[in-house]
Tab-separated table of C-alpha atoms in Angstrom:
chain	number	residue	atom	x	y	z
A	1	MET	CA	0.000	0.000	0.000
A	2	ALA	CA	1.430	3.411	-0.996
A	3	PRO	CA	1.724	6.154	1.620
A	4	SER	CA	-1.158	8.570	1.686
A	5	GLY	CA	-0.665	11.955	0.026
A	6	SER	CA	-0.283	13.693	3.378
A	7	LEU	CA	2.635	11.452	4.378
A	8	ALA	CA	4.369	11.089	1.022
A	9	VAL	CA	6.159	14.449	1.032
A	10	PRO	CA	7.398	14.378	4.654
A	11	LEU	CA	8.502	10.771	4.205
A	12	ALA	CA	10.391	11.649	1.010
A	13	VAL	CA	12.072	14.603	2.733
A	14	LEU	CA	13.096	12.411	5.665
A	15	VAL	CA	14.583	9.780	3.351
A	16	LEU	CA	16.549	12.439	1.443
A	17	LEU	CA	17.849	14.007	4.644
A	18	LEU	CA	18.981	10.676	6.042
A	19	TRP	CA	20.512	9.597	2.749
A	20	GLY	CA	22.487	12.809	2.372
A	21	ALA	CA	23.428	13.231	6.031
A	22	PRO	CA	27.158	13.332	6.714
A	23	TRP	CA	27.769	10.347	8.957
A	24	THR	CA	30.778	11.291	11.062
A	25	HIS	CA	30.259	8.952	14.011
A	26	GLY	CA	33.477	7.039	14.506
A	27	ARG	CA	35.203	8.966	11.762
A	28	ARG	CA	38.532	10.631	12.446
A	29	SER	CA	38.717	14.351	11.747
A	30	ASN	CA	41.218	15.649	9.193
A	31	VAL	CA	41.542	18.877	11.188
A	32	ARG	CA	44.666	18.944	13.329
A	33	VAL	CA	44.373	20.486	16.764
A	34	ILE	CA	47.268	22.842	17.484
A	35	THR	CA	48.397	23.227	21.087
A	36	ASP	CA	51.295	24.803	22.953
A	37	GLU	CA	53.018	21.414	22.752
A	38	ASN	CA	52.788	20.807	18.990
A	39	TRP	CA	52.778	24.321	17.453
A	40	ARG	CA	56.225	23.740	15.936
A	41	GLU	CA	54.538	21.540	13.328
A	42	LEU	CA	53.380	24.819	11.781
A	43	LEU	CA	56.955	25.524	10.706
A	44	GLU	CA	56.709	22.789	8.058
A	45	GLY	CA	54.507	23.120	4.982
A	46	ASP	CA	51.501	25.290	4.212
A	47	TRP	CA	48.692	25.718	6.736
A	48	MET	CA	45.150	27.030	6.982
A	49	ILE	CA	44.354	27.587	10.644
A	50	GLU	CA	41.086	28.435	12.336
A	51	PHE	CA	41.424	30.336	15.596
A	52	TYR	CA	38.199	29.724	17.491
A	53	ALA	CA	36.447	29.880	20.841
A	54	PRO	CA	33.979	27.081	21.672
A	55	TRP	CA	31.372	29.556	22.978
A	56	CYS	CA	31.428	31.668	19.782
A	57	PRO	CA	28.279	31.169	17.622
A	58	ALA	CA	30.099	32.122	14.402
A	59	CYS	CA	32.872	29.641	15.211
A	60	GLN	CA	30.301	26.926	15.915
A	61	ASN	CA	28.611	27.605	12.573
A	62	LEU	CA	31.948	27.335	10.764
A	63	GLN	CA	32.831	23.896	12.194
A	64	PRO	CA	30.967	21.707	9.655
A	65	GLU	CA	32.421	23.707	6.763
A	66	TRP	CA	35.918	23.603	8.258
A	67	GLU	CA	35.668	19.811	8.620
A	68	SER	CA	34.494	19.546	5.016
A	69	PHE	CA	37.320	21.803	3.840
A	70	ALA	CA	39.823	19.640	5.734
A	71	GLU	CA	38.867	16.651	3.598
A	72	TRP	CA	40.440	18.515	0.655
A	73	GLY	CA	43.628	19.416	2.536
A	74	GLU	CA	45.712	16.539	1.233
A	75	ASP	CA	44.634	17.132	-2.373
A	76	LEU	CA	45.429	20.843	-2.003
A	77	GLU	CA	48.730	20.062	-0.254
A	78	VAL	CA	47.670	22.225	2.687
A	79	ASN	CA	47.491	21.249	6.340
A	80	ILE	CA	44.201	22.179	7.996
A	81	ALA	CA	44.215	22.944	11.704
A	82	LYS	CA	42.385	24.728	14.476
A	83	VAL	CA	43.387	26.409	17.710
A	84	ASP	CA	41.072	26.830	20.685
A	85	VAL	CA	42.188	30.276	21.853
A	86	THR	CA	40.493	29.775	25.221
A	87	GLU	CA	42.725	26.766	25.941
A	88	GLN	CA	45.856	27.832	24.033
A	89	PRO	CA	46.136	31.614	24.497
A	90	GLY	CA	49.854	31.576	23.708
A	91	THR	CA	49.359	30.272	20.168
A	92	ASP	CA	47.113	33.020	18.866
């Protein structure tokens, strides 16, 4: 039996959302986390670095895009990293 007309559209939208959802559970991030201990890595190669604060709404909105961008880092021959300026104030 086919779904009724009132359920067909929401069901189709749900299927499309689930099918296209980025499943990141258990997946390792390509974004390196820079700290006071490992900042010397920045002296080698080319880097794109996000300086962020976890409480910042704009920084939170950027996170999915930054993760997506990091997937291209190897192809672009650029290291992608981020620095939490609230935890690592000496690296900003």
